[in-house]
Short mmCIF file of C-alpha atoms (C1' of nucleotides) and ligand atoms in Angstrom, two decimals:
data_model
loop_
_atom_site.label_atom_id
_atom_site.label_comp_id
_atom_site.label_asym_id
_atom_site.label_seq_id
_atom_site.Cartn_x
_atom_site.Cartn_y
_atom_site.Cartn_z
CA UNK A 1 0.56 -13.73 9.12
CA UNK A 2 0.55 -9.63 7.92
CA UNK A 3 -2.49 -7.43 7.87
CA UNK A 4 -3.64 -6.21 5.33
CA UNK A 5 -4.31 -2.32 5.12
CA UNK A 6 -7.90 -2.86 5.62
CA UNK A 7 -7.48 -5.05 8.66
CA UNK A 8 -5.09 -2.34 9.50
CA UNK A 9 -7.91 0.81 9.09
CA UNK A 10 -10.53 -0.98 10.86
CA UNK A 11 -8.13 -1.71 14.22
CA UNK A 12 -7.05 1.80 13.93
CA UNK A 13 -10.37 2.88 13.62
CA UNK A 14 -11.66 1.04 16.83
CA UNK A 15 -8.83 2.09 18.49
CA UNK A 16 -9.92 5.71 18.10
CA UNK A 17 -13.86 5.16 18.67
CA UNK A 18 -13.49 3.10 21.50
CA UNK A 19 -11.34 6.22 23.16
CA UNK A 20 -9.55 6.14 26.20
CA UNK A 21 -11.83 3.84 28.85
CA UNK A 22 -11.86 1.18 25.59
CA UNK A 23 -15.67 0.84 25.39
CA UNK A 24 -17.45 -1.40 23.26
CA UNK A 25 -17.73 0.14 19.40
CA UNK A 26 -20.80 -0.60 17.60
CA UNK A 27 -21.36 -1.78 14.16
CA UNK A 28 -22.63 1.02 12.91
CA UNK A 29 -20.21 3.26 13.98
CA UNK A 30 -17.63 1.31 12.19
CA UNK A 31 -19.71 1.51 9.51
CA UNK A 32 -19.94 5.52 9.07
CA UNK A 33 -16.17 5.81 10.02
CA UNK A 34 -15.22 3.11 7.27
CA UNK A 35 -17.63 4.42 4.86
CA UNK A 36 -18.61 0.77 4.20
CA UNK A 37 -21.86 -1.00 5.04
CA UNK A 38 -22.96 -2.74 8.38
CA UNK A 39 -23.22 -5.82 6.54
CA UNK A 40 -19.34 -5.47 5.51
CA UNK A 41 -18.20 -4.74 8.91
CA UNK A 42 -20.00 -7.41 10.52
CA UNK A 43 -17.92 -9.60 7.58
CA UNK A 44 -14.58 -8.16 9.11
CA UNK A 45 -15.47 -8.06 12.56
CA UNK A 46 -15.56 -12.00 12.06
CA UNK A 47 -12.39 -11.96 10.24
CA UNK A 48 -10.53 -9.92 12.87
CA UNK A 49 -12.01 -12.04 15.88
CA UNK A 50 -10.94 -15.12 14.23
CA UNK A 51 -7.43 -14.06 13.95
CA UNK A 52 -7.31 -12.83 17.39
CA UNK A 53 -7.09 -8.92 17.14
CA UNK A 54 -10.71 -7.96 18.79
CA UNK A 55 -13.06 -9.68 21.11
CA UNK A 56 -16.44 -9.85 19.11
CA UNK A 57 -20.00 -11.29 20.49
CA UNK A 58 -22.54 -10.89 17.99
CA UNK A 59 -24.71 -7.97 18.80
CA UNK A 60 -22.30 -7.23 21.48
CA UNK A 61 -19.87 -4.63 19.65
CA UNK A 62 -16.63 -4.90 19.81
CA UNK A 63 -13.06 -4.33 21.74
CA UNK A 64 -9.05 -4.33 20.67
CA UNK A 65 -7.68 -7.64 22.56
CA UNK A 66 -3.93 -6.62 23.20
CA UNK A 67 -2.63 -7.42 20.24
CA UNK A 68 -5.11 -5.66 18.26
CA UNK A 69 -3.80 -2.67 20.29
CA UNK A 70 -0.62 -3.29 19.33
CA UNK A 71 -1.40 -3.43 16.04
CA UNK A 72 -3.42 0.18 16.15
CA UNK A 73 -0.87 1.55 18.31
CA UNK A 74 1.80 0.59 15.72
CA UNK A 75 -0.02 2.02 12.98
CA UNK A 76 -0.42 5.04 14.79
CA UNK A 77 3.14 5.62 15.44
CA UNK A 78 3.58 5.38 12.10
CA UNK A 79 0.76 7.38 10.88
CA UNK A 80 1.99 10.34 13.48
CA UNK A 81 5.58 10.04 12.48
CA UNK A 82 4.85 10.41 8.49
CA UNK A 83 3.22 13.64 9.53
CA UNK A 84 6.28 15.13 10.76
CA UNK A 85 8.23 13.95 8.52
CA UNK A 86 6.06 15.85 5.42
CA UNK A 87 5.69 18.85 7.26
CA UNK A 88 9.01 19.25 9.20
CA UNK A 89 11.07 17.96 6.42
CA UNK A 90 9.39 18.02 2.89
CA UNK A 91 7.34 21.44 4.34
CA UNK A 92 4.17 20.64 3.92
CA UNK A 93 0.98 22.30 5.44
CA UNK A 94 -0.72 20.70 8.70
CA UNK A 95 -3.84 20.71 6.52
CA UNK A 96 -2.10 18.33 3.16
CA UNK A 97 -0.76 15.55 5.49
CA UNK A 98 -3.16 13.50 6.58
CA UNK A 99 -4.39 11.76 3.58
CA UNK A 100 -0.88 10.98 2.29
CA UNK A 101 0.08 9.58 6.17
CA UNK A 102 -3.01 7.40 5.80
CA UNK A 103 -1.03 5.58 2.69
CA UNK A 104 2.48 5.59 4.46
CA UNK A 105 1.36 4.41 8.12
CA UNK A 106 1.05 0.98 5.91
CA UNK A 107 4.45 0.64 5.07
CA UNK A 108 5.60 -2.45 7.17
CA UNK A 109 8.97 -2.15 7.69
CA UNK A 110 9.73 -1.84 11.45
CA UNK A 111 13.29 -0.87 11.04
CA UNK A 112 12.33 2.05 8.25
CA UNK A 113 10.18 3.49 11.53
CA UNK A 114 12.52 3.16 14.00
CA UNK A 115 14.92 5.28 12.03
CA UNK A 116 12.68 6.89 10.65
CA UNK A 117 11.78 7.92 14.28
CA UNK A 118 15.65 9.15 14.79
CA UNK A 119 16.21 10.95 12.19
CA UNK A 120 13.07 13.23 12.81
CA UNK A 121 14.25 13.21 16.47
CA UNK A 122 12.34 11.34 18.23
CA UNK A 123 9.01 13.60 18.40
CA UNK A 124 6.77 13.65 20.97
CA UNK A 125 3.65 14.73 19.01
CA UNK A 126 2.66 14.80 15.45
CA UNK A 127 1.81 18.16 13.83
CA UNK A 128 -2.04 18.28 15.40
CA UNK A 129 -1.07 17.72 18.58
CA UNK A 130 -1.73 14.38 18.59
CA UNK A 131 1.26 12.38 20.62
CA UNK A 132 3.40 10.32 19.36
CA UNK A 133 3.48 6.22 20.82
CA UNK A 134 7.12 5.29 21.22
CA UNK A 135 8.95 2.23 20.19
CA UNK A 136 7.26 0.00 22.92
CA UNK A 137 3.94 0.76 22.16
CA UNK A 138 3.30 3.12 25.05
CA UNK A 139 0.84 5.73 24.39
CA UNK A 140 0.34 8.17 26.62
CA UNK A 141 -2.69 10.83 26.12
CA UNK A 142 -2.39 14.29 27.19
CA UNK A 143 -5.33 15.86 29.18
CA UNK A 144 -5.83 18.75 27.57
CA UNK A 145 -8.93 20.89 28.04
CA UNK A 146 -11.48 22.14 25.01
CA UNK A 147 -11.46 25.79 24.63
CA UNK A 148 -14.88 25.96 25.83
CA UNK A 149 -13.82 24.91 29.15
CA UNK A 150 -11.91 27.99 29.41
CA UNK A 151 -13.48 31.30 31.11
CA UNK A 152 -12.69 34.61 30.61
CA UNK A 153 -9.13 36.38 31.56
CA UNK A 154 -7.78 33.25 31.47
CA UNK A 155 -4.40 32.19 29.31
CA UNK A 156 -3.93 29.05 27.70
CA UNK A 157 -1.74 27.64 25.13
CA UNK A 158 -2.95 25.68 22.19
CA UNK A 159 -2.14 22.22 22.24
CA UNK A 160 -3.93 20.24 19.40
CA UNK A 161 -6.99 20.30 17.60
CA UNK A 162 -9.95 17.63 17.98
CA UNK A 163 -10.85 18.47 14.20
CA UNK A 164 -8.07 17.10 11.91
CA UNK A 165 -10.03 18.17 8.46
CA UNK A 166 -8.16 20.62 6.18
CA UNK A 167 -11.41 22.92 5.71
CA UNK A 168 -10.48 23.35 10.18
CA UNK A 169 -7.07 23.79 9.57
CA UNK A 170 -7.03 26.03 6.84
CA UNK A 171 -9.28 28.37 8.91
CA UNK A 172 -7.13 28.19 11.92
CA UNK A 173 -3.73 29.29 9.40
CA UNK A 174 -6.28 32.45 8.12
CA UNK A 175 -6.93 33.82 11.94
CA UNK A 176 -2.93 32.72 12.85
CA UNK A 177 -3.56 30.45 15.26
CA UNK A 178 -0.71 27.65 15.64
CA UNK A 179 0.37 25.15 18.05
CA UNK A 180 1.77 26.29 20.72
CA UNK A 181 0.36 30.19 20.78
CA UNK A 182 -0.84 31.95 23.61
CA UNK A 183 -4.51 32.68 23.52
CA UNK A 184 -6.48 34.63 26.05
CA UNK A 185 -10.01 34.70 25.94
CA UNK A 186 -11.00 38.39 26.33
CA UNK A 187 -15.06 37.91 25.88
CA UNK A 188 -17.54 35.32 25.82
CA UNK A 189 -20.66 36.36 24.03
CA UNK A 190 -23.67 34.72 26.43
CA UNK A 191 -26.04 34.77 22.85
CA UNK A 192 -24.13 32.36 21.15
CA UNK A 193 -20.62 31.56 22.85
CA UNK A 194 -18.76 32.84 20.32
CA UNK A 195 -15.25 34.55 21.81
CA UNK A 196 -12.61 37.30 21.70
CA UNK A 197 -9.83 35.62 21.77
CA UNK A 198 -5.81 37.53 22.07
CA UNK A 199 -3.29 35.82 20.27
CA UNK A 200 0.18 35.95 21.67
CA UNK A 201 -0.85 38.84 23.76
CA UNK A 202 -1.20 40.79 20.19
CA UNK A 203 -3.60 40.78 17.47
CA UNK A 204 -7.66 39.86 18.74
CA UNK A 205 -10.37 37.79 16.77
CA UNK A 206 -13.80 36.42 17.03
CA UNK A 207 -14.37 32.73 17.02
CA UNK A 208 -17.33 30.82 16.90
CA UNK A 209 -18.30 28.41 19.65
CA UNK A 210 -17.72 25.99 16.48
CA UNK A 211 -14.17 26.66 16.80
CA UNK A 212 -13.90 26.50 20.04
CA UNK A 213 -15.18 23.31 20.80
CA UNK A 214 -12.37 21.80 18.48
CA UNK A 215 -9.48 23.70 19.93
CA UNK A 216 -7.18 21.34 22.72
CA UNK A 217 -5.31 23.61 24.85
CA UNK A 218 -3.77 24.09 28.41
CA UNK A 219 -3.54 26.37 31.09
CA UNK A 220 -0.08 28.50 31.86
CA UNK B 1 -9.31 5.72 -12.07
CA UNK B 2 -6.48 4.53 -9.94
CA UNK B 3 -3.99 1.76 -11.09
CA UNK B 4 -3.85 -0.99 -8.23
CA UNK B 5 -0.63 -2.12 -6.44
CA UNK B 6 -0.51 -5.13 -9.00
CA UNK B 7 -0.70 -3.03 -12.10
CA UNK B 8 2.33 -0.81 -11.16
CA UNK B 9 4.19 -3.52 -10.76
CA UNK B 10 3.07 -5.27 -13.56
CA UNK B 11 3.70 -2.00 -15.85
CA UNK B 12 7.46 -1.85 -14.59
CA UNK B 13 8.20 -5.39 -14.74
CA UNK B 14 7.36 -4.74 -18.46
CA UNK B 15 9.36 -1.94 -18.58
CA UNK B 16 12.29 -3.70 -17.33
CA UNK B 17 11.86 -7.23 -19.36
CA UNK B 18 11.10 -5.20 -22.71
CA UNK B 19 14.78 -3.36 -22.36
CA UNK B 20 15.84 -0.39 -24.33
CA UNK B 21 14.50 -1.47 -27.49
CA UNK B 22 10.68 -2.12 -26.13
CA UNK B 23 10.92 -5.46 -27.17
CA UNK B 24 7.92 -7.70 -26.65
CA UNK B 25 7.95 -9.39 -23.59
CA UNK B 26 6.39 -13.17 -23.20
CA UNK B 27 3.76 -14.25 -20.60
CA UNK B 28 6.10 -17.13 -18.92
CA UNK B 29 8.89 -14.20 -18.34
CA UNK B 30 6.08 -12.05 -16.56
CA UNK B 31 4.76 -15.08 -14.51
CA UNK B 32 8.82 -15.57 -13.55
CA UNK B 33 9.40 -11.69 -12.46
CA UNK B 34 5.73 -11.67 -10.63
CA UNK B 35 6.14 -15.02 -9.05
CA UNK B 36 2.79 -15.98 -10.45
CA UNK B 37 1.75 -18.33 -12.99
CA UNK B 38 1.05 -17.83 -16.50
CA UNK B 39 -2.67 -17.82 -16.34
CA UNK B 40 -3.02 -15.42 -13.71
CA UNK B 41 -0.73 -13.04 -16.28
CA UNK B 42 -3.04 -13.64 -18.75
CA UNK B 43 -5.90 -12.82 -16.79
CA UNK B 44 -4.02 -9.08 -15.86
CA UNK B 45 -2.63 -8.79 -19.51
CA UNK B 46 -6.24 -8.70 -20.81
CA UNK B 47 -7.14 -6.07 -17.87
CA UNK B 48 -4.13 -3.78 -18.42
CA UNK B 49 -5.03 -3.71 -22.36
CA UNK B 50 -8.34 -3.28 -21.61
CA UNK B 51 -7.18 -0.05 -19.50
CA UNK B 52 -4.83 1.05 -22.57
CA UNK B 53 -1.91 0.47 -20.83
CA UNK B 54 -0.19 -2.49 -22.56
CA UNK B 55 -0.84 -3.49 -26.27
CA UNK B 56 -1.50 -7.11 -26.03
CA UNK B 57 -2.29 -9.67 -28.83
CA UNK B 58 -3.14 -12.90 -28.03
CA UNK B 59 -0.22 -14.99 -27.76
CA UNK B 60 1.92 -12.39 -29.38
CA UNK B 61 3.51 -10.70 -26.40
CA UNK B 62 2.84 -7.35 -24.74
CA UNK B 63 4.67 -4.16 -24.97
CA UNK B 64 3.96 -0.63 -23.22
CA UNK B 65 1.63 1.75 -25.09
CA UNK B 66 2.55 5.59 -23.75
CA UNK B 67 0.25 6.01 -21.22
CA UNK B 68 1.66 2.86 -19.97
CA UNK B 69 5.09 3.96 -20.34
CA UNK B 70 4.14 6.62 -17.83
CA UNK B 71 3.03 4.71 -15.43
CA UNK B 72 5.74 2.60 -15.31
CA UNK B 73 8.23 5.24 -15.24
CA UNK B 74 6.51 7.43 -12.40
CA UNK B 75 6.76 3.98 -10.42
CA UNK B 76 10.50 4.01 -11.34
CA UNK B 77 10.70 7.53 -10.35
CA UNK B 78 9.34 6.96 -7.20
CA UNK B 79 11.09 3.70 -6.90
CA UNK B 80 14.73 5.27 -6.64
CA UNK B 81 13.69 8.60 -5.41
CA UNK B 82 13.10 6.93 -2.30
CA UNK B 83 15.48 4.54 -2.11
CA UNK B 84 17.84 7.54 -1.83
CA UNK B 85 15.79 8.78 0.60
CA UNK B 86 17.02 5.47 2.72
CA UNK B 87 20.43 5.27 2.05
CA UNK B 88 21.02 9.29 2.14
CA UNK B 89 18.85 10.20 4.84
CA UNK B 90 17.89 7.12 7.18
CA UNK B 91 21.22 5.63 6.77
CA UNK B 92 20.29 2.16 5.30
CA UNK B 93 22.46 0.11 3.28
CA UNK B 94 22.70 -0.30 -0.64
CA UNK B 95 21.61 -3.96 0.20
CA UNK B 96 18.38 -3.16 2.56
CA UNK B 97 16.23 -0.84 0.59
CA UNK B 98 14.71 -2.52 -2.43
CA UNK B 99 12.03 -4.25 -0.81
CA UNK B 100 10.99 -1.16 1.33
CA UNK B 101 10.91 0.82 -1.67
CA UNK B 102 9.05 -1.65 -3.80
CA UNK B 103 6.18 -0.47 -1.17
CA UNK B 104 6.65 3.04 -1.14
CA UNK B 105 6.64 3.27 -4.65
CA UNK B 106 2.62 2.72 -4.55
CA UNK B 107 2.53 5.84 -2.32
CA UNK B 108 -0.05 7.68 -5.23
CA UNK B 109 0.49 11.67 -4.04
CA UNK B 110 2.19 13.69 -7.20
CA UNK B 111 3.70 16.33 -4.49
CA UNK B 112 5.24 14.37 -2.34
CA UNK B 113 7.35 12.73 -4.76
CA UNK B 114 8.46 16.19 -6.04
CA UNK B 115 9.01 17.60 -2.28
CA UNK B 116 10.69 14.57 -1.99
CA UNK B 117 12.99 14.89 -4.93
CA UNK B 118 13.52 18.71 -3.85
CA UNK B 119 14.54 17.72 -0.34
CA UNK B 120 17.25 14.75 -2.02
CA UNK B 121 18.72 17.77 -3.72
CA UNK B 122 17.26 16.23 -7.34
CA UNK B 123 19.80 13.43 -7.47
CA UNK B 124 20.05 11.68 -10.93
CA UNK B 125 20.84 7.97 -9.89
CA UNK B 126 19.65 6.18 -6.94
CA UNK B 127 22.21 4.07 -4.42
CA UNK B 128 22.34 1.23 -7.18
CA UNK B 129 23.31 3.43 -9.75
CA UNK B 130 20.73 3.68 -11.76
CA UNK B 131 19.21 6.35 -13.35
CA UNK B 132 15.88 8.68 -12.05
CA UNK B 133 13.68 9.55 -14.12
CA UNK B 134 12.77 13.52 -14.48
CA UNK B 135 9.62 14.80 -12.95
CA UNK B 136 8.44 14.97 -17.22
CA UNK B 137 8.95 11.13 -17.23
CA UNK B 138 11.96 11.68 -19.24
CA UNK B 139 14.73 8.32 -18.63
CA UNK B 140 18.09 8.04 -20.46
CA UNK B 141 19.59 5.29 -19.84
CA UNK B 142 23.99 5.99 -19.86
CA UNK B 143 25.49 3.13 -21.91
CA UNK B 144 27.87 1.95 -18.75
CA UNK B 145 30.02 -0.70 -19.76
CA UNK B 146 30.54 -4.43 -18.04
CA UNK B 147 33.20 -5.07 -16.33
CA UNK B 148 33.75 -8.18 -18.54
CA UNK B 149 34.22 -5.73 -21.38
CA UNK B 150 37.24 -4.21 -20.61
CA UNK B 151 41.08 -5.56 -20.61
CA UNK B 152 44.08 -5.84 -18.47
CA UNK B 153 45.63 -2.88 -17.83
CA UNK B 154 42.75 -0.82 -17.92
CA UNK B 155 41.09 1.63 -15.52
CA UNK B 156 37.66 2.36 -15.04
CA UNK B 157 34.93 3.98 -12.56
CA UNK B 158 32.48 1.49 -10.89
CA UNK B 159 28.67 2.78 -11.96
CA UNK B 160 26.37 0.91 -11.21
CA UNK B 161 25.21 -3.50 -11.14
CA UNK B 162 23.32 -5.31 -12.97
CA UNK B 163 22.35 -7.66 -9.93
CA UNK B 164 20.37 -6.00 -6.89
CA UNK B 165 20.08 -8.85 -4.48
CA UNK B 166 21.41 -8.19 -1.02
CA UNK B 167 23.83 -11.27 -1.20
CA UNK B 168 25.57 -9.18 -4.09
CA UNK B 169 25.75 -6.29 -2.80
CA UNK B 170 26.39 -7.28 0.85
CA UNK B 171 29.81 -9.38 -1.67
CA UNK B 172 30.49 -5.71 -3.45
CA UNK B 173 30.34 -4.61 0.68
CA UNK B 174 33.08 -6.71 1.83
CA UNK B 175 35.09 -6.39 -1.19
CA UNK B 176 35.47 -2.80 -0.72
CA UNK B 177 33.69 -2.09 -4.14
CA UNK B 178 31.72 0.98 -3.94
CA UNK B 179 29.66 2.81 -6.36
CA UNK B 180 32.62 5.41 -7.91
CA UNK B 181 35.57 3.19 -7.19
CA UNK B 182 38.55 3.42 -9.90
CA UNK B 183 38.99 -0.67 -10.73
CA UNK B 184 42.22 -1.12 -12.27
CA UNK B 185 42.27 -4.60 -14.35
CA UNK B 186 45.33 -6.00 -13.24
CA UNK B 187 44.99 -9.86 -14.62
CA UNK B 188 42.54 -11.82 -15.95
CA UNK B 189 42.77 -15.73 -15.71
CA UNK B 190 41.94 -17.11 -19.05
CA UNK B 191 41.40 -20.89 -17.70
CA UNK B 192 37.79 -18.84 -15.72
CA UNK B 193 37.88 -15.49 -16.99
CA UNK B 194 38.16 -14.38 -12.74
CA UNK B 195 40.28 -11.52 -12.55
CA UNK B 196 42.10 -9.80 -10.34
CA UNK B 197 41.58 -6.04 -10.16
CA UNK B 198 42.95 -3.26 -8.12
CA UNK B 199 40.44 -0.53 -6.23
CA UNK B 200 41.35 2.89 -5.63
CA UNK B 201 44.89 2.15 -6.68
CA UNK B 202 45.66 0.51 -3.49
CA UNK B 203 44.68 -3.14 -2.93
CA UNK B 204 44.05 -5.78 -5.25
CA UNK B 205 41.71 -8.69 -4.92
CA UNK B 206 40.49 -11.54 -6.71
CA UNK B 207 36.92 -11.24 -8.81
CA UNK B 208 35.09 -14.11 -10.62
CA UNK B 209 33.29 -13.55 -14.03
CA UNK B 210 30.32 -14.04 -11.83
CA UNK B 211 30.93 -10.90 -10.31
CA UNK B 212 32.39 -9.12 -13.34
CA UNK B 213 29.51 -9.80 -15.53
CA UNK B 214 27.34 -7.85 -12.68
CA UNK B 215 29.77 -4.58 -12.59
CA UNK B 216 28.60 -1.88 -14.84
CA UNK B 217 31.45 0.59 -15.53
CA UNK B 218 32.69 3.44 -17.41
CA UNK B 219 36.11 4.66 -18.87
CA UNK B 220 38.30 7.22 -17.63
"C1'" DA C 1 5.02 -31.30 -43.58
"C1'" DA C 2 3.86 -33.71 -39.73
"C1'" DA C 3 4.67 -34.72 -35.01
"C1'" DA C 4 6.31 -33.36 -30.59
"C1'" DA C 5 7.33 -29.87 -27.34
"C1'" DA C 6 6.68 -25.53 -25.36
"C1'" DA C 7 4.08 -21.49 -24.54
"C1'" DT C 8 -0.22 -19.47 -23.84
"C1'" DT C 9 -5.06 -19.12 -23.03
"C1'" DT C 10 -9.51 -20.77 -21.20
"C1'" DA C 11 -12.39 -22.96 -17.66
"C1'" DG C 12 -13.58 -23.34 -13.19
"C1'" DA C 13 -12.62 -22.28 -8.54
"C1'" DC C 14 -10.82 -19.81 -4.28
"C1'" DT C 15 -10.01 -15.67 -0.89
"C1'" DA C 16 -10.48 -10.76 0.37
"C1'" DC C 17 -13.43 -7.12 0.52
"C1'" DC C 18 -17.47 -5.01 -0.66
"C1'" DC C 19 -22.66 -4.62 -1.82
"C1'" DT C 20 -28.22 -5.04 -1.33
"C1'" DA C 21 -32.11 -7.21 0.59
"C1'" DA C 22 -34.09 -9.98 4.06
"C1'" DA C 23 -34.07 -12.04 8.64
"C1'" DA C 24 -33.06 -11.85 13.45
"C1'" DA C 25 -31.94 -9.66 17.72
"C1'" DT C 26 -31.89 -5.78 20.73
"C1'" DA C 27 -33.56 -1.43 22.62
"C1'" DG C 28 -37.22 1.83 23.28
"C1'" DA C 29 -42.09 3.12 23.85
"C1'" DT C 30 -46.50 2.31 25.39
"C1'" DA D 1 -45.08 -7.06 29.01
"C1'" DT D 2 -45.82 -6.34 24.37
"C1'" DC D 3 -45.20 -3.98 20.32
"C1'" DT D 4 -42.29 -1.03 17.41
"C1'" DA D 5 -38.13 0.95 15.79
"C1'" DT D 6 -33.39 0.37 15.39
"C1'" DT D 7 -29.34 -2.24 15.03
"C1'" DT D 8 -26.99 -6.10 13.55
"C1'" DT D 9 -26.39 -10.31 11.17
"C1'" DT D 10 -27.23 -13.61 7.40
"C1'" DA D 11 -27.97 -14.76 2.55
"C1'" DG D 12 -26.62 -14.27 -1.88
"C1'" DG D 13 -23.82 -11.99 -5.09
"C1'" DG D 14 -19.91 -8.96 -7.44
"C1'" DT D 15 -14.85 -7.61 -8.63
"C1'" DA D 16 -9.74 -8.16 -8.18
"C1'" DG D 17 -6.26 -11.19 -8.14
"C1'" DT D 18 -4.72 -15.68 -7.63
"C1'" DC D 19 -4.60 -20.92 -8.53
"C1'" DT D 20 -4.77 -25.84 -11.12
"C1'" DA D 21 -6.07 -28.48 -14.93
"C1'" DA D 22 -7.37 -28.73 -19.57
"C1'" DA D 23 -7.55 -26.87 -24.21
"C1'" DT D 24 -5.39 -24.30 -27.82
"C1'" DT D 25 -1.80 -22.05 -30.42
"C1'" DT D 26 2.92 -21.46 -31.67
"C1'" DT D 27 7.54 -23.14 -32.14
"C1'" DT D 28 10.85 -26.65 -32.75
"C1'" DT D 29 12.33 -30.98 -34.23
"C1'" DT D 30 12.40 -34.73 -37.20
MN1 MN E 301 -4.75 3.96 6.23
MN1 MN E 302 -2.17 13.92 12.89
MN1 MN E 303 6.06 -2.58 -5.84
MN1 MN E 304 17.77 0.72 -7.06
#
DNA sequence: AAAAAAATTTAGACTACCCTAAAAATAGAT
DNA sequence: ATCTATTTTTAGGGTAGTCTAAATTTTTTT
């Protein structure tokens, strides 16, 4: 039987909380991320477990079984591949995508992704960062490092951003840093971490320790 | 607020049933074209009036107010825009995209469908033939003719059908009929009205009034 | 014009998803 | 180890959309 786009949110949703080790996710977590109730998670929790897609002991939070992974992973494939497709073909901003993606990644067709897929190219990583899963449900995370790991002198190129929001975004278009540029960190401030940071070996800019703690990038 | 799934395609189902002239259209036709029963039309018929959308007297048939006209035409809109978007762009066939764009017509955002329609190059009909709707809401309807409608010896341009189903479509396939064809009457049988018809001036083949009465074409 | 047939609506019920309030279980503090 | 605070689940209920069966209205036939 299909899932429904709720079903759908929720397993992509545990997917992401649980994070890479795939530790338990609690209730109430899946609660704030839902913007539901505990009472109405518990509800699905019992739904999902029933049909298989998490492994669920009350009190116990919860886990994807593999084909709840499959599931997530398959939504996010989708959800990663709409992104590209608004911004590299219909030119929209990094910052306008996400909430439109969050309709499309429920679009079941499996043939519309896989040429879907082709005809963008077969991208690696959506326009965060974030990577791609391909066709067979592999889903390989990148390690990147936070920018706060990062000392100064050093050059590293910006990879992704743990901050998807548009407010984040927006802000990062205004001081010109994109995926992919260079950024040196010329000076940390010891008061409050803030840093100079050279952009493409041009142009320098202060940015709060906010910023930095949201900024994926890598060394060389 | 929002118009659910359900009501979209409720709206255009009464768009299509109530025809050029806005004719009333009966509760056992809806329950037919939703694959529901009557009741459960009832039960949405006294919702979508309740929302304005439909103007509904008991037992007296419903027909579109405006604002419902709107709706139902944005859903068109989207409807073909992206079905376009399949056969144009991911290579799909004529016979393959309905039900994937009977989903991604729900997709809500008012600039993708423009950046989509900007990145199609505006077409005006969709891989069916039929027509798209302006980003106003504006649809004119051409008056194509059936195939059934015109006599031996004549010679018209293939528009458009009448029927959408893949088993159609996938016959108009292996016939070699293809939206813009030249079909030249050649002979029609009066014993079962079939006919036999030439395409592109070159070969001829045999068509039943089956077929013909799904052909829309137009002279010259 | 009445009776029969067909179409439509109402009544009552079900599933999916969500809610609030109360109960139960777990985790943390003494 | 017990008590308290927090988390989670249960209980009971609501809306959207669907169903079947029964009642009502309209249409057709005689
Ligand atoms: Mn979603
Ligand atoms: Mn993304
Ligand atoms: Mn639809
Ligand atoms: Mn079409």
């Amino acid at each position: 039987m299909q899932n429904s786009f709720t079903e759908e949110n929720y397993l992509k949703i545990i997917h992401a909380l649980s994070g890479r080790e795939g530790l338990e996710v609690t209730t109430n977590a899946l609660a704030e991320s839902t913007s539901t109730r505990a009472a109405s998670v518990t509800d699905m929790l019992r739904k999902l477990a029933d049909k298989g897609l998490i492994h669920y002991k009350k009190y116990q939070g919860v886990r994807l079984t593999e084909s709840g992974e499959k599931v997530a992973i398959s939504v996010i494939r989708k959800h990663r591949l709409w992104e590209v497709f608004l911004v590299e073909k219909l030119g929209f901003g990094w910052d306008e995508v996400h909430e439109i993606a969050e309709e499309l990644e429920h679009i079941a067709s499996k043939e519309l992704v896989e040429r879907l897929d082709s005809f963008l190219g077969h991208p690696r990583f959506d326009p965060h960062g974030d990577p791609i899963p391909d066709a067979k449900g592999n889903l390989t995370e990148p390690d990147y490092l936070i920018l706060t790991d990062v000392g100064v002198g050093e050059k590293v190129l910006m990879m992704g951003v743990l901050d998807h929001a548009p407010s984040f975004l927006q802000h990062l278009d205004r001081s010109g840093i994109t995926l992919g540029c260079v950024l040196e960190i010329t000076e940390i401030n010891d008061y409050d971490k803030s840093a100079s940071v050279r952009i493409n070996g041009s142009n320098s800019l202060f940015i709060s320790l906010e910023v930095s703690k949201n900024l994926l990038v890598q060394r060389r």
